[in-house]
Amino acid sequence: MPTGNSAPVPAHIPAPDGLELDEAHMRHLVSTVMDRLMPILADLPTQPVHQPELAGADELQALIEPVPEQASNLDDLLKRLFSDCLPSSLNATSPGFMGYVPGGGLFHAAVADLLADTLNRYVGVSAVAGGFAQLEANVLRWFCQFMGLPQTAAGFLTSGGSLANWSAVVVARHHQLGEEFSRGTLYTSDQAHHCVAKAAKLAGIPSSNLRVLPCDEKQRLSLPHLQEAVTADRASGFTPFMLVVSAGTTNTGAVDPLDVCAEFAAEQGLWLHVDAAYGGFFRLTERGERGLHGIERADSIALDPHKTLFLPYGTGALLVREAAHLKAAHASTADYLPAASAHEDVWDFGDVSPELTRPFRGLRVWLPLRLHGVGVFREYLNEKLDLAAWLAQELSEIPQLELIAPPQLSILAFAVRTPAGQSDAVRNEVTEALLRAVNARQRVMLTGTSVGGRFVIRVAIVSFRTHQVRIHMLLEDIKLGLRELGL
C-alpha cells in the first residue's frame, strides 16, 4: 500500500517488440546487405554507366507507397532498392562516370558511417562527446593545413559546397557589414557555380547587388572588369564587401588568378572567398600547389571531400582564416545547452556552424585518411592530373575537335570544330550529336554545358576508380562517334 504522498508503483509495462535487435539479427542484416552489395562492386567495370532513359513520371509514380503499418521482409525491401530503384539511375560509382563532377564513395567511409550511426554520439558540443568532436576537429585542422591557412583558422563539415558557400557569405556579411547590408555588393564570375548566387540570396544580399563578371579567354575571372565594377559601385554609394573566386570551375575546371585576386581584395578591403569545392584538394600535389598559389591568402575556402577526396556525397567543408569571425557569425546559446569550452584548442561545432544537431561527419573523413595516409590520396590526384593532360594532348591532335581551354586540373572541355560559315545552332547540334554517340556505347558517361553560348562536351576525371584503361575507351568512343557522324 502506498503511504503519504508517494505515487503508486506502476504495473509492469511490456516493451514493444522489434526495434531492439539482438546480435544474430544485426549480423544477419549486415551480411544480407553485403551479399547484395559485393556482386555490384565486383562488376562495376562492366556495368552500364547510365540508362538510356532515366525513370519517368510513370515509373516514379509506381514507387509511391502507403504508410507501412506492418513489417516487411528484408529480402523484399532489398529487391525494391536494387531492382526497382538502382537501375534507373546514373551509375556514379562506375569508373566510366565522368559527367558533372563525380563523387567517389570510398567503402571505408561507409564503414565509418556504420560506426558513427550505430554509436550515435552527439558532436555539436565538445562536452558531450569530446573525443569524437576532437577527431572531427583534427580533420578540419588537416584541411586548414592542406590549404596553407594559419593556426588561427577553423572550420566545419557540412553536406556540401552549396551550404559551405552560403555560410561563407553569412560570415563575410556579418564581419564586413554588420547588421546593415542592403548596400553591400558581392563579386564573382560568370563561370562560378550557381550556388554562389543562391548563397548570396539566402544570406539576404539583394539580387541587384550581385555582380556577375565576364571571364577571359581561359574562362578565368577578368581583373579589369572586377576593378571597373568595384570602382563604379563605390562611386554609386554601394559598399563592396566580398569577392568569390573559383579554384576549379564546373564548366572547364578553370582556376581564377588567385594571387592577383588576393592582392586586389587586400587593397580594396574585400573578403576573399575561394570556392574550391572541386579543385582545392589538388593542392596536395606539387602541380596543384603551384596552380592554386594564392589560395592560402583566402579569408574562407569551400571544399568538397566528396569530390577530390573520393568520399560519399554529403561531405563538404568550410574553412575560415580567423576562427573568431566564424564563431561571431554563428554562435548562440540557450539554458538547456552544455556550456561551451573556453579553451581555444577545443571546438564546439554548434558555435561555428549553422547546425546544432548534426551527424558525426568527421569519422567518414578521419578513418580513410588514417587507414591509408595522405600520400595515397596524393598519388590518386596526381594520376587524375596525368590522365587529363594525356587526354587533352590526344584530343588536340584530332583535327575535327577543338579544346576550349587546356585543363588546369582534371576537367577539360572540347567541341566539334565545324567549317567556317556554319551557324552556331548547327555547330552546337553536331557537338551534341557526338556526345550522344559517345554515351550510347555505355562505357563512359559525359555531360555537356554551354560556354560563351557554345555547346561543349565536358570530361571530369575525378573518380578514384577511373584509370588509363577507361580513358583509352573514352578516346576510342570519341573517334568512333566522329566516324559515325561522317566527320
Short mmCIF file of C-alpha atoms in Angstrom, two decimals:
data_model
loop_
_atom_site.label_atom_id
_atom_site.label_comp_id
_atom_site.label_asym_id
_atom_site.label_seq_id
_atom_site.Cartn_x
_atom_site.Cartn_y
_atom_site.Cartn_z
CA MET A 1 0.00 0.00 0.00
CA PRO A 2 1.32 3.45 -0.84
CA THR A 3 1.89 5.76 2.10
CA GLY A 4 1.64 9.53 2.37
CA ASN A 5 2.00 11.33 -0.96
CA SER A 6 4.18 8.72 -2.71
CA ALA A 7 2.97 7.62 -6.15
CA PRO A 8 1.73 4.07 -6.59
CA VAL A 9 4.15 1.63 -8.17
CA PRO A 10 3.02 1.19 -11.82
CA ALA A 11 2.07 -2.16 -13.19
CA HIS A 12 4.59 -3.84 -15.47
CA ILE A 13 4.60 -2.21 -18.90
CA PRO A 14 5.87 -4.63 -21.54
CA ALA A 15 8.40 -3.22 -24.02
CA PRO A 16 7.38 -3.11 -27.69
CA ASP A 17 8.88 -5.82 -29.82
CA GLY A 18 11.06 -5.25 -32.87
CA LEU A 19 13.44 -2.28 -32.74
CA GLU A 20 16.00 -3.63 -30.28
CA LEU A 21 17.78 -6.25 -32.35
CA ASP A 22 19.88 -8.99 -30.86
CA GLU A 23 23.33 -9.83 -32.17
CA ALA A 24 22.10 -12.53 -34.53
CA HIS A 25 19.62 -10.19 -36.20
CA MET A 26 22.17 -7.41 -36.55
CA ARG A 27 24.72 -9.73 -38.12
CA HIS A 28 22.08 -11.11 -40.47
CA LEU A 29 21.04 -7.62 -41.50
CA VAL A 30 24.59 -6.53 -42.32
CA SER A 31 25.61 -9.77 -44.03
CA THR A 32 22.47 -9.81 -46.18
CA VAL A 33 23.13 -6.29 -47.36
CA MET A 34 26.77 -7.16 -48.08
CA ASP A 35 25.65 -10.15 -50.12
CA ARG A 36 23.76 -7.74 -52.37
CA LEU A 37 26.47 -5.08 -52.49
CA MET A 38 29.54 -7.17 -53.24
CA PRO A 39 28.48 -8.51 -56.67
CA ILE A 40 27.65 -4.95 -57.74
CA LEU A 41 31.01 -3.59 -56.62
CA ALA A 42 32.87 -6.51 -58.19
CA ASP A 43 31.09 -5.99 -61.51
CA LEU A 44 31.44 -2.20 -61.71
CA PRO A 45 33.90 -2.15 -64.66
CA THR A 46 31.44 -3.97 -66.93
CA GLN A 47 28.20 -2.36 -65.79
CA PRO A 48 26.40 0.25 -67.94
CA VAL A 49 27.38 3.73 -66.81
CA HIS A 50 23.85 5.04 -67.24
CA GLN A 51 20.45 4.10 -68.52
CA PRO A 52 19.41 5.40 -71.95
CA GLU A 53 16.39 6.92 -70.24
CA LEU A 54 16.07 7.62 -66.55
CA ALA A 55 12.87 6.87 -64.71
CA GLY A 56 9.97 8.97 -65.93
CA ALA A 57 6.85 10.13 -64.16
CA ASP A 58 5.01 6.83 -64.65
CA GLU A 59 7.88 4.75 -63.24
CA LEU A 60 8.28 7.08 -60.29
CA GLN A 61 4.56 7.07 -59.53
CA ALA A 62 4.71 3.28 -59.39
CA LEU A 63 7.14 3.61 -56.48
CA ILE A 64 4.75 5.67 -54.35
CA GLU A 65 3.88 3.69 -51.22
CA PRO A 66 1.26 3.91 -48.48
CA VAL A 67 2.36 4.22 -44.87
CA PRO A 68 3.69 0.75 -43.89
CA GLU A 69 1.71 -0.27 -40.81
CA GLN A 70 3.06 -3.83 -40.80
CA ALA A 71 6.58 -5.26 -41.04
CA SER A 72 8.10 -6.21 -44.37
CA ASN A 73 10.57 -8.88 -45.36
CA LEU A 74 14.18 -7.68 -45.73
CA ASP A 75 14.70 -9.54 -49.00
CA ASP A 76 11.62 -7.87 -50.49
CA LEU A 77 12.84 -4.45 -49.42
CA LEU A 78 16.30 -5.03 -50.87
CA LYS A 79 14.72 -6.19 -54.09
CA ARG A 80 12.82 -2.91 -54.18
CA LEU A 81 16.06 -0.98 -53.81
CA PHE A 82 18.27 -3.00 -56.12
CA SER A 83 15.74 -4.00 -58.80
CA ASP A 84 13.34 -1.04 -58.93
CA CYS A 85 15.43 1.98 -57.90
CA LEU A 86 19.09 1.29 -58.65
CA PRO A 87 18.82 0.52 -62.40
CA SER A 88 17.07 3.81 -63.19
CA SER A 89 19.97 5.99 -62.04
CA LEU A 90 23.29 7.29 -63.29
CA ASN A 91 26.00 4.90 -62.13
CA ALA A 92 28.18 7.47 -60.38
CA THR A 93 30.32 4.71 -58.83
CA SER A 94 31.41 3.44 -62.26
CA PRO A 95 34.98 4.07 -63.46
CA GLY A 96 33.39 5.36 -66.65
CA PHE A 97 31.35 8.08 -64.95
CA MET A 98 32.96 11.37 -65.93
CA GLY A 99 29.85 13.54 -66.01
CA TYR A 100 29.29 16.55 -63.76
CA VAL A 101 31.95 16.28 -61.04
CA PRO A 102 31.80 12.67 -59.88
CA GLY A 103 31.64 11.70 -56.25
CA GLY A 104 33.72 8.81 -55.02
CA GLY A 105 32.06 6.67 -52.40
CA LEU A 106 35.04 5.06 -50.68
CA PHE A 107 33.87 1.91 -48.93
CA HIS A 108 35.94 2.86 -45.90
CA ALA A 109 33.63 5.82 -45.39
CA ALA A 110 30.60 3.54 -45.42
CA VAL A 111 32.20 1.53 -42.63
CA ALA A 112 32.84 4.76 -40.76
CA ASP A 113 29.19 5.74 -41.17
CA LEU A 114 28.11 2.36 -39.77
CA LEU A 115 30.22 3.06 -36.70
CA ALA A 116 29.14 6.69 -36.36
CA ASP A 117 25.43 5.99 -36.85
CA THR A 118 25.38 3.00 -34.52
CA LEU A 119 27.32 4.69 -31.72
CA ASN A 120 25.25 7.83 -32.44
CA ARG A 121 27.25 10.26 -30.36
CA TYR A 122 26.44 13.96 -30.50
CA VAL A 123 29.44 16.06 -31.50
CA GLY A 124 27.87 19.52 -31.75
CA VAL A 125 29.17 20.40 -28.28
CA SER A 126 32.53 19.03 -27.21
CA ALA A 127 31.42 18.48 -23.60
CA VAL A 128 29.01 15.77 -24.76
CA ALA A 129 31.39 13.60 -26.82
CA GLY A 130 34.75 15.32 -26.60
CA GLY A 131 36.85 12.53 -28.06
CA PHE A 132 34.77 12.23 -31.22
CA ALA A 133 34.47 16.00 -31.56
CA GLN A 134 38.25 16.19 -31.31
CA LEU A 135 38.68 13.68 -34.14
CA GLU A 136 36.45 15.82 -36.35
CA ALA A 137 38.39 18.92 -35.32
CA ASN A 138 41.59 17.10 -36.30
CA VAL A 139 40.16 16.60 -39.78
CA LEU A 140 39.38 20.31 -40.11
CA ARG A 141 42.85 21.23 -38.88
CA TRP A 142 44.34 18.93 -41.52
CA PHE A 143 42.24 20.65 -44.18
CA CYS A 144 43.43 24.07 -42.99
CA GLN A 145 47.00 22.80 -43.19
CA PHE A 146 46.42 21.42 -46.70
CA MET A 147 45.24 24.88 -47.83
CA GLY A 148 48.11 26.74 -46.14
CA LEU A 149 45.89 28.59 -43.65
CA PRO A 150 47.35 29.84 -40.34
CA GLN A 151 46.86 28.38 -36.87
CA THR A 152 44.05 30.87 -36.27
CA ALA A 153 41.86 29.09 -38.86
CA ALA A 154 38.89 26.86 -38.10
CA GLY A 155 36.03 25.25 -39.96
CA PHE A 156 33.25 22.70 -40.00
CA LEU A 157 31.99 19.82 -42.11
CA THR A 158 28.68 20.21 -43.88
CA SER A 159 26.66 18.40 -46.54
CA GLY A 160 28.47 20.02 -49.46
CA GLY A 161 29.81 23.10 -51.19
CA SER A 162 26.44 24.78 -51.51
CA LEU A 163 25.98 25.12 -47.75
CA ALA A 164 29.67 25.87 -47.27
CA ASN A 165 29.45 28.76 -49.73
CA TRP A 166 26.25 30.03 -48.10
CA SER A 167 27.81 30.06 -44.66
CA ALA A 168 30.88 31.83 -46.07
CA VAL A 169 28.69 34.64 -47.39
CA VAL A 170 26.99 34.90 -43.98
CA VAL A 171 30.35 35.15 -42.19
CA ALA A 172 31.67 37.73 -44.66
CA ARG A 173 28.47 39.77 -44.48
CA HIS A 174 28.49 39.71 -40.68
CA HIS A 175 32.15 40.69 -40.40
CA GLN A 176 32.25 43.24 -43.21
CA LEU A 177 28.82 44.89 -43.00
CA GLY A 178 27.30 44.16 -39.60
CA GLU A 179 23.52 44.39 -39.45
CA GLU A 180 23.09 46.90 -42.28
CA PHE A 181 23.92 45.17 -45.53
CA SER A 182 21.35 46.41 -48.03
CA ARG A 183 24.06 48.29 -49.98
CA GLY A 184 26.71 45.59 -49.78
CA THR A 185 27.90 44.21 -53.13
CA LEU A 186 29.36 40.79 -53.89
CA TYR A 187 31.51 39.98 -56.94
CA THR A 188 32.03 36.71 -58.80
CA SER A 189 32.49 35.44 -62.36
CA ASP A 190 30.04 34.11 -64.92
CA GLN A 191 31.78 30.73 -64.55
CA ALA A 192 31.18 30.48 -60.80
CA HIS A 193 28.98 27.64 -59.59
CA HIS A 194 25.32 28.62 -59.45
CA CYS A 195 25.27 28.00 -55.69
CA VAL A 196 27.24 31.23 -55.22
CA ALA A 197 24.28 33.30 -56.44
CA LYS A 198 21.95 31.14 -54.34
CA ALA A 199 24.20 31.62 -51.31
CA ALA A 200 24.02 35.40 -51.70
CA LYS A 201 20.25 35.22 -51.99
CA LEU A 202 19.88 33.04 -48.90
CA ALA A 203 22.23 35.32 -46.98
CA GLY A 204 19.90 38.25 -47.67
CA ILE A 205 22.04 40.05 -50.26
CA PRO A 206 19.67 41.75 -52.74
CA SER A 207 19.90 40.13 -56.16
CA SER A 208 20.60 43.58 -57.64
CA ASN A 209 23.77 43.71 -55.52
CA LEU A 210 25.31 40.58 -57.04
CA ARG A 211 27.90 41.40 -59.72
CA VAL A 212 28.49 38.54 -62.16
CA LEU A 213 31.55 39.48 -64.20
CA PRO A 214 32.92 38.24 -67.55
CA CYS A 215 35.88 35.90 -67.85
CA ASP A 216 38.97 35.93 -70.06
CA GLU A 217 39.71 33.51 -72.90
CA LYS A 218 40.80 30.88 -70.35
CA GLN A 219 37.44 31.17 -68.55
CA ARG A 220 39.02 32.90 -65.55
CA LEU A 221 37.71 35.97 -63.78
CA SER A 222 38.76 39.14 -65.63
CA LEU A 223 40.55 41.53 -63.26
CA PRO A 224 39.91 44.66 -65.38
CA HIS A 225 36.14 44.01 -65.26
CA LEU A 226 36.39 43.45 -61.50
CA GLN A 227 38.27 46.70 -60.99
CA GLU A 228 35.74 48.63 -63.06
CA ALA A 229 32.78 47.15 -61.17
CA VAL A 230 34.19 47.90 -57.72
CA THR A 231 35.13 51.46 -58.68
CA ALA A 232 31.69 52.11 -60.16
CA ASP A 233 29.91 50.70 -57.09
CA ARG A 234 31.90 52.83 -54.66
CA ALA A 235 31.09 55.92 -56.75
CA SER A 236 27.39 54.98 -56.62
CA GLY A 237 27.28 54.68 -52.84
CA PHE A 238 27.49 50.88 -52.59
CA THR A 239 29.79 49.01 -50.18
CA PRO A 240 31.81 46.30 -51.93
CA PHE A 241 32.39 43.62 -49.30
CA MET A 242 33.13 40.21 -50.85
CA LEU A 243 34.92 38.63 -53.80
CA VAL A 244 34.15 34.97 -54.62
CA VAL A 245 36.67 33.27 -56.91
CA SER A 246 36.87 29.70 -58.19
CA ALA A 247 39.61 27.12 -57.76
CA GLY A 248 38.31 24.79 -60.45
CA THR A 249 35.09 25.78 -62.22
CA THR A 250 32.43 23.22 -63.01
CA ASN A 251 32.35 24.01 -66.73
CA THR A 252 36.03 23.81 -67.65
CA GLY A 253 37.98 23.32 -64.41
CA ALA A 254 39.42 26.84 -64.72
CA VAL A 255 41.25 28.39 -61.76
CA ASP A 256 40.82 32.11 -61.30
CA PRO A 257 44.06 34.13 -60.81
CA LEU A 258 44.09 33.59 -57.07
CA ASP A 259 47.22 35.57 -56.22
CA VAL A 260 46.14 38.59 -58.25
CA CYS A 261 42.63 38.43 -56.79
CA ALA A 262 44.04 38.13 -53.26
CA GLU A 263 46.14 41.25 -53.83
CA PHE A 264 43.16 43.17 -55.17
CA ALA A 265 40.92 42.04 -52.31
CA ALA A 266 43.51 43.16 -49.75
CA GLU A 267 43.85 46.56 -51.41
CA GLN A 268 40.08 47.07 -51.56
CA GLY A 269 39.21 45.63 -48.16
CA LEU A 270 37.16 42.80 -49.67
CA TRP A 271 36.56 39.44 -48.03
CA LEU A 272 38.19 36.87 -50.34
CA HIS A 273 36.31 33.58 -50.55
CA VAL A 274 37.60 30.72 -52.71
CA ASP A 275 35.09 28.17 -53.94
CA ALA A 276 37.49 25.24 -54.12
CA ALA A 277 34.80 22.57 -53.78
CA TYR A 278 36.18 20.68 -56.78
CA GLY A 279 39.78 21.80 -57.05
CA GLY A 280 41.01 22.51 -53.54
CA PHE A 281 42.44 19.13 -52.63
CA PHE A 282 44.66 19.11 -55.73
CA ARG A 283 46.82 21.36 -53.55
CA LEU A 284 48.09 18.12 -52.01
CA THR A 285 50.12 17.66 -55.23
CA GLU A 286 53.08 19.75 -56.37
CA ARG A 287 51.30 20.78 -59.56
CA GLY A 288 48.16 21.62 -57.68
CA GLU A 289 50.05 23.70 -55.14
CA ARG A 290 51.58 25.72 -57.97
CA GLY A 291 48.29 26.06 -59.82
CA LEU A 292 46.38 27.11 -56.70
CA HIS A 293 49.03 29.51 -55.43
CA GLY A 294 47.30 32.31 -53.57
CA ILE A 295 44.56 30.19 -52.03
CA GLU A 296 46.46 30.40 -48.75
CA ARG A 297 45.60 34.12 -48.65
CA ALA A 298 41.85 33.50 -48.64
CA ASP A 299 39.57 34.61 -45.82
CA SER A 300 37.45 31.50 -46.37
CA ILE A 301 37.53 28.36 -48.53
CA ALA A 302 34.78 25.91 -49.51
CA LEU A 303 35.85 22.30 -50.08
CA ASP A 304 34.08 19.12 -51.13
CA PRO A 305 35.81 16.00 -49.80
CA HIS A 306 33.06 14.07 -51.62
CA LYS A 307 34.76 15.12 -54.84
CA THR A 308 38.53 15.07 -54.76
CA LEU A 309 38.96 13.09 -51.55
CA PHE A 310 36.62 10.48 -53.12
CA LEU A 311 34.23 10.36 -50.14
CA PRO A 312 30.45 9.73 -50.35
CA TYR A 313 28.07 12.54 -51.24
CA GLY A 314 27.16 14.69 -48.28
CA THR A 315 30.71 15.61 -47.22
CA GLY A 316 31.60 19.28 -47.63
CA ALA A 317 33.61 21.75 -45.60
CA LEU A 318 34.06 25.44 -44.92
CA LEU A 319 37.37 26.81 -43.64
CA VAL A 320 37.70 30.36 -42.30
CA ARG A 321 41.02 32.09 -41.77
CA GLU A 322 40.07 33.55 -38.40
CA ALA A 323 38.08 31.25 -36.10
CA ALA A 324 36.77 34.30 -34.25
CA HIS A 325 34.97 35.53 -37.38
CA LEU A 326 33.35 32.15 -37.89
CA LYS A 327 32.18 32.00 -34.29
CA ALA A 328 30.93 35.60 -34.24
CA ALA A 329 28.58 34.87 -37.15
CA HIS A 330 27.23 31.58 -35.82
CA ALA A 331 27.48 31.33 -32.03
CA SER A 332 24.31 31.16 -29.99
CA THR A 333 23.35 29.78 -26.62
CA ALA A 334 20.43 28.51 -24.54
CA ASP A 335 19.87 27.49 -20.94
CA TYR A 336 19.39 23.86 -21.90
CA LEU A 337 22.76 23.55 -23.67
CA PRO A 338 26.01 22.48 -22.02
CA ALA A 339 28.49 25.29 -21.54
CA ALA A 340 30.81 25.83 -24.49
CA SER A 341 34.50 25.25 -23.94
CA ALA A 342 36.66 28.27 -23.18
CA HIS A 343 39.81 26.52 -24.45
CA GLU A 344 40.90 27.64 -27.92
CA ASP A 345 42.02 24.12 -28.88
CA VAL A 346 38.57 22.64 -28.14
CA TRP A 347 35.98 23.27 -30.84
CA ASP A 348 32.23 23.36 -30.32
CA PHE A 349 30.78 22.87 -33.79
CA GLY A 350 27.39 24.18 -32.72
CA ASP A 351 29.07 27.57 -32.19
CA VAL A 352 30.88 27.75 -35.53
CA SER A 353 28.28 26.34 -37.94
CA PRO A 354 24.56 26.70 -38.75
CA GLU A 355 23.74 23.27 -37.30
CA LEU A 356 23.17 22.29 -33.70
CA THR A 357 22.00 18.71 -34.08
CA ARG A 358 24.26 17.21 -36.71
CA PRO A 359 25.70 13.84 -37.70
CA PHE A 360 29.24 12.81 -36.81
CA ARG A 361 30.58 13.50 -40.32
CA GLY A 362 34.19 13.57 -39.24
CA LEU A 363 34.61 9.82 -38.95
CA ARG A 364 33.97 9.21 -42.66
CA VAL A 365 36.93 11.52 -43.38
CA TRP A 366 39.17 10.56 -40.48
CA LEU A 367 39.04 6.79 -40.94
CA PRO A 368 40.14 6.63 -44.64
CA LEU A 369 42.87 9.23 -44.09
CA ARG A 370 44.22 7.39 -41.05
CA LEU A 371 43.93 3.95 -42.68
CA HIS A 372 45.86 4.95 -45.82
CA GLY A 373 47.69 8.17 -45.09
CA VAL A 374 47.52 11.31 -47.21
CA GLY A 375 50.21 10.02 -49.56
CA VAL A 376 47.86 7.56 -51.27
CA PHE A 377 45.30 10.30 -51.92
CA ARG A 378 48.08 12.45 -53.37
CA GLU A 379 49.03 9.63 -55.76
CA TYR A 380 45.45 9.27 -56.97
CA LEU A 381 45.13 13.02 -57.51
CA ASN A 382 48.38 13.06 -59.47
CA GLU A 383 47.00 10.26 -61.62
CA LYS A 384 43.89 12.32 -62.43
CA LEU A 385 46.05 15.27 -63.46
CA ASP A 386 48.15 12.97 -65.67
CA LEU A 387 45.07 11.42 -67.30
CA ALA A 388 43.54 14.80 -68.08
CA ALA A 389 46.80 16.09 -69.57
CA TRP A 390 47.20 12.93 -71.68
CA LEU A 391 43.63 13.09 -72.97
CA ALA A 392 43.94 16.80 -73.77
CA GLN A 393 47.04 16.09 -75.83
CA GLU A 394 45.31 13.26 -77.71
CA LEU A 395 42.22 15.39 -78.42
CA SER A 396 44.35 18.29 -79.63
CA GLU A 397 45.72 16.03 -82.36
CA ILE A 398 42.25 15.24 -83.75
CA PRO A 399 41.62 17.93 -86.40
CA GLN A 400 37.84 17.68 -86.11
CA LEU A 401 37.94 18.71 -82.44
CA GLU A 402 38.80 21.88 -80.56
CA LEU A 403 39.82 22.16 -76.93
CA ILE A 404 38.04 25.08 -75.27
CA ALA A 405 40.98 25.54 -72.90
CA PRO A 406 43.85 23.30 -71.77
CA PRO A 407 42.98 21.58 -68.48
CA GLN A 408 44.30 23.36 -65.42
CA LEU A 409 43.25 20.47 -63.20
CA SER A 410 41.35 17.31 -64.23
CA ILE A 411 38.33 18.76 -66.07
CA LEU A 412 38.53 19.61 -69.74
CA ALA A 413 36.01 20.75 -72.33
CA PHE A 414 36.01 20.30 -76.09
CA ALA A 415 33.71 20.74 -79.07
CA VAL A 416 33.48 19.76 -82.73
CA ARG A 417 35.35 22.18 -84.97
CA THR A 418 32.81 22.92 -87.70
CA PRO A 419 33.59 24.60 -91.01
CA ALA A 420 33.55 28.38 -91.16
CA GLY A 421 30.26 29.86 -92.20
CA GLN A 422 28.05 27.39 -90.38
CA SER A 423 25.64 28.80 -87.84
CA ASP A 424 26.12 28.46 -84.10
CA ALA A 425 22.99 26.31 -83.94
CA VAL A 426 24.37 23.81 -86.46
CA ARG A 427 27.75 23.75 -84.75
CA ASN A 428 26.12 23.03 -81.38
CA GLU A 429 23.90 20.32 -82.84
CA VAL A 430 26.92 18.45 -84.19
CA THR A 431 28.68 18.55 -80.82
CA GLU A 432 25.52 17.38 -79.07
CA ALA A 433 25.26 14.51 -81.56
CA LEU A 434 28.84 13.48 -80.75
CA LEU A 435 28.02 13.50 -77.03
CA ARG A 436 25.04 11.21 -77.62
CA ALA A 437 27.14 8.86 -79.76
CA VAL A 438 29.86 8.56 -77.10
CA ASN A 439 27.42 7.97 -74.25
CA ALA A 440 25.39 5.44 -76.25
CA ARG A 441 28.26 2.95 -76.03
CA GLN A 442 27.79 2.80 -72.25
CA ARG A 443 31.49 2.69 -71.49
CA VAL A 444 31.67 6.29 -70.32
CA MET A 445 29.23 8.96 -69.25
CA LEU A 446 29.99 12.55 -70.23
CA THR A 447 27.87 15.68 -69.89
CA GLY A 448 27.62 18.90 -71.84
CA THR A 449 27.43 22.54 -70.94
CA SER A 450 27.47 25.96 -72.55
CA VAL A 451 30.50 28.24 -72.56
CA GLY A 452 30.01 31.63 -74.18
CA GLY A 453 26.90 30.39 -75.96
CA ARG A 454 28.73 27.40 -77.39
CA PHE A 455 27.73 23.84 -76.51
CA VAL A 456 30.76 21.89 -75.31
CA ILE A 457 31.43 18.38 -74.02
CA ARG A 458 32.94 18.07 -70.55
CA VAL A 459 35.22 15.35 -69.26
CA ALA A 460 35.57 15.29 -65.46
CA ILE A 461 38.28 12.80 -64.46
CA VAL A 462 37.75 12.62 -60.72
CA SER A 463 36.67 9.13 -59.61
CA PHE A 464 39.28 7.08 -57.77
CA ARG A 465 38.19 4.13 -59.94
CA THR A 466 38.97 5.87 -63.26
CA HIS A 467 42.32 4.80 -64.70
CA GLN A 468 44.17 4.82 -68.02
CA VAL A 469 42.24 1.91 -69.50
CA ARG A 470 38.96 3.80 -69.19
CA ILE A 471 40.43 6.97 -70.73
CA HIS A 472 41.59 4.84 -73.67
CA MET A 473 37.99 3.63 -74.04
CA LEU A 474 36.79 7.23 -73.98
CA LEU A 475 39.21 8.23 -76.71
CA GLU A 476 38.17 5.24 -78.85
CA ASP A 477 34.50 6.10 -78.43
CA ILE A 478 35.09 9.73 -79.40
CA LYS A 479 36.85 8.65 -82.59
CA LEU A 480 34.12 6.13 -83.39
CA GLY A 481 31.48 8.79 -82.80
CA LEU A 482 33.20 11.17 -85.19
CA ARG A 483 33.28 8.48 -87.89
CA GLU A 484 29.61 7.70 -87.37
CA LEU A 485 28.79 11.37 -87.86
CA GLY A 486 30.83 11.44 -91.06
CA LEU A 487 33.40 13.85 -89.64
#
